[in-house]
XYZ file of C-alpha atoms in Angstrom:
167
model
C 110.754 93.504 116.631
C 114.499 93.705 117.375
C 117.227 93.608 114.731
C 118.138 90.035 113.713
C 121.864 90.747 113.956
C 124.599 90.915 111.362
C 125.250 87.173 111.171
C 121.581 86.405 110.460
C 121.372 89.260 107.956
C 124.424 87.990 106.068
C 123.154 84.410 106.104
C 119.732 85.418 104.770
C 121.319 87.634 102.116
C 123.600 84.797 100.951
C 120.675 82.361 100.705
C 118.684 84.906 98.709
C 121.623 85.557 96.403
C 121.772 81.825 95.658
C 118.079 81.964 94.669
C 118.760 85.031 92.509
C 121.641 83.220 90.776
C 119.466 80.161 90.152
C 116.647 82.272 88.692
C 119.157 84.074 86.486
C 120.831 80.888 85.252
C 117.480 79.345 84.280
C 115.944 82.539 82.895
C 113.124 82.281 85.430
C 113.251 85.937 86.437
C 109.676 85.754 87.689
C 111.072 83.904 90.717
C 112.813 87.131 91.643
C 109.804 89.281 90.794
C 107.506 87.257 93.060
C 109.919 86.710 95.932
C 110.231 88.720 99.139
C 113.858 89.731 99.521
C 114.335 93.454 99.803
C 114.658 93.574 103.596
C 117.812 91.447 103.799
C 119.116 91.719 100.246
C 119.328 95.515 100.414
C 119.395 96.534 104.094
C 118.673 100.169 104.914
C 118.468 102.388 107.985
C 114.666 102.680 107.953
C 112.016 100.554 109.583
C 109.732 98.545 107.333
C 106.580 96.500 107.594
C 108.802 94.116 109.596
C 109.593 96.858 112.115
C 113.314 97.030 113.001
C 113.970 93.364 112.273
C 116.097 94.132 109.184
C 117.010 97.770 109.928
C 120.748 98.492 110.014
C 122.382 101.187 112.130
C 125.317 103.392 111.155
C 127.562 101.047 113.150
C 126.165 98.001 111.334
C 126.755 99.670 107.967
C 130.342 100.541 108.895
C 130.966 96.939 109.934
C 129.334 95.463 106.827
C 131.306 97.795 104.552
C 134.474 96.175 105.923
C 133.190 92.687 105.039
C 134.307 92.154 101.427
C 132.225 88.997 100.991
C 129.070 90.812 102.106
C 129.849 93.720 99.791
C 130.414 91.373 96.841
C 127.058 89.717 97.559
C 125.389 93.123 97.859
C 126.753 94.299 94.507
C 125.939 90.999 92.788
C 122.403 91.044 94.201
C 121.633 94.494 92.821
C 123.196 93.516 89.488
C 120.878 90.512 89.156
C 117.852 92.477 90.373
C 118.423 95.113 87.736
C 119.039 92.452 85.098
C 115.659 90.951 86.026
C 114.170 94.376 85.245
C 115.964 94.484 81.892
C 118.727 96.913 82.922
C 122.471 96.499 82.400
C 123.864 97.931 85.618
C 127.463 98.375 84.429
C 126.524 100.067 81.163
C 123.545 101.974 82.613
C 121.262 101.045 79.747
C 118.463 98.684 78.803
C 119.473 95.140 77.933
C 119.221 94.510 74.218
C 116.833 91.701 73.282
C 115.799 90.856 76.862
C 114.074 87.667 77.974
C 110.267 88.226 78.156
C 110.444 88.215 81.976
C 113.237 90.836 82.075
C 111.079 93.880 82.595
C 110.034 96.480 85.136
C 107.510 94.877 87.458
C 106.118 97.964 89.211
C 107.935 97.548 92.518
C 109.044 101.115 93.343
C 109.641 100.204 96.992
C 112.201 97.580 95.924
C 113.916 100.026 93.605
C 113.944 102.554 96.436
C 115.497 100.105 98.906
C 118.160 98.980 96.427
C 119.102 102.587 95.695
C 118.998 103.714 99.312
C 121.174 100.745 100.238
C 123.716 101.741 97.582
C 123.738 105.288 98.968
C 124.310 104.056 102.509
C 127.051 101.623 101.515
C 128.902 104.153 99.376
C 128.281 102.428 96.036
C 127.962 105.661 94.067
C 128.477 104.203 90.572
C 125.758 101.622 91.180
C 123.471 104.252 92.683
C 123.980 106.474 89.619
C 122.913 103.602 87.354
C 119.803 102.981 89.488
C 118.937 106.669 89.331
C 119.276 106.637 85.543
C 117.003 103.586 85.405
C 114.421 105.251 87.651
C 114.426 108.405 85.540
C 114.087 106.360 82.353
C 111.137 104.246 83.527
C 109.406 107.297 84.976
C 109.777 109.075 81.630
C 107.944 106.093 80.107
C 105.056 106.421 82.556
C 106.065 104.322 85.574
C 104.616 105.483 88.893
C 107.528 105.697 91.336
C 105.488 106.405 94.459
C 105.157 103.899 97.284
C 103.900 103.752 100.850
C 106.825 104.284 103.220
C 106.435 102.262 106.417
C 108.923 104.432 108.292
C 107.389 107.767 107.217
C 103.806 106.480 107.157
C 103.047 108.281 103.906
C 103.468 107.912 100.154
C 106.850 109.020 98.863
C 108.490 109.279 95.457
C 111.576 107.115 94.883
C 113.796 109.737 93.245
C 112.705 112.585 95.521
C 113.331 110.446 98.610
C 116.791 109.398 97.382
C 117.667 113.043 96.791
C 116.296 114.139 100.156
C 118.113 111.448 102.101
C 121.270 111.763 100.023
C 121.691 115.287 101.378
C 121.830 114.058 104.978
């Protein structure tokens, strides 16, 4: 399936961000946990179960990085995602006294895509916070392996970030 194009990607991301904001404002974080969003919310340069439909190229990334509105939405989206998992992105620490639905929901592929997206879009401070979160939840027993559609094998979130971060 061919790439949907930048305009469609940005439109879908904006609509998803509105749903994220609504879930956040009502405390219904489970709406985020049970939604399908990672393809357009955190676009990466790898194919997925949707093929190339949401896969961005180096040229797409360069163009999107110049779009301040897109970048604001991207940063806000990852902030709310991490908040839904009980993590304060700016302070790189667990949220004190979280809502019962603000917790890790065992979605390593979503964590991977958010982090890989931050790597690709040059958001190093955000990526560092995601890495700290990943290391923390793994130290508490979380399994950070997932089935990669592009590699057709199971990969480990942190190892894959490190491998691809070198390229």
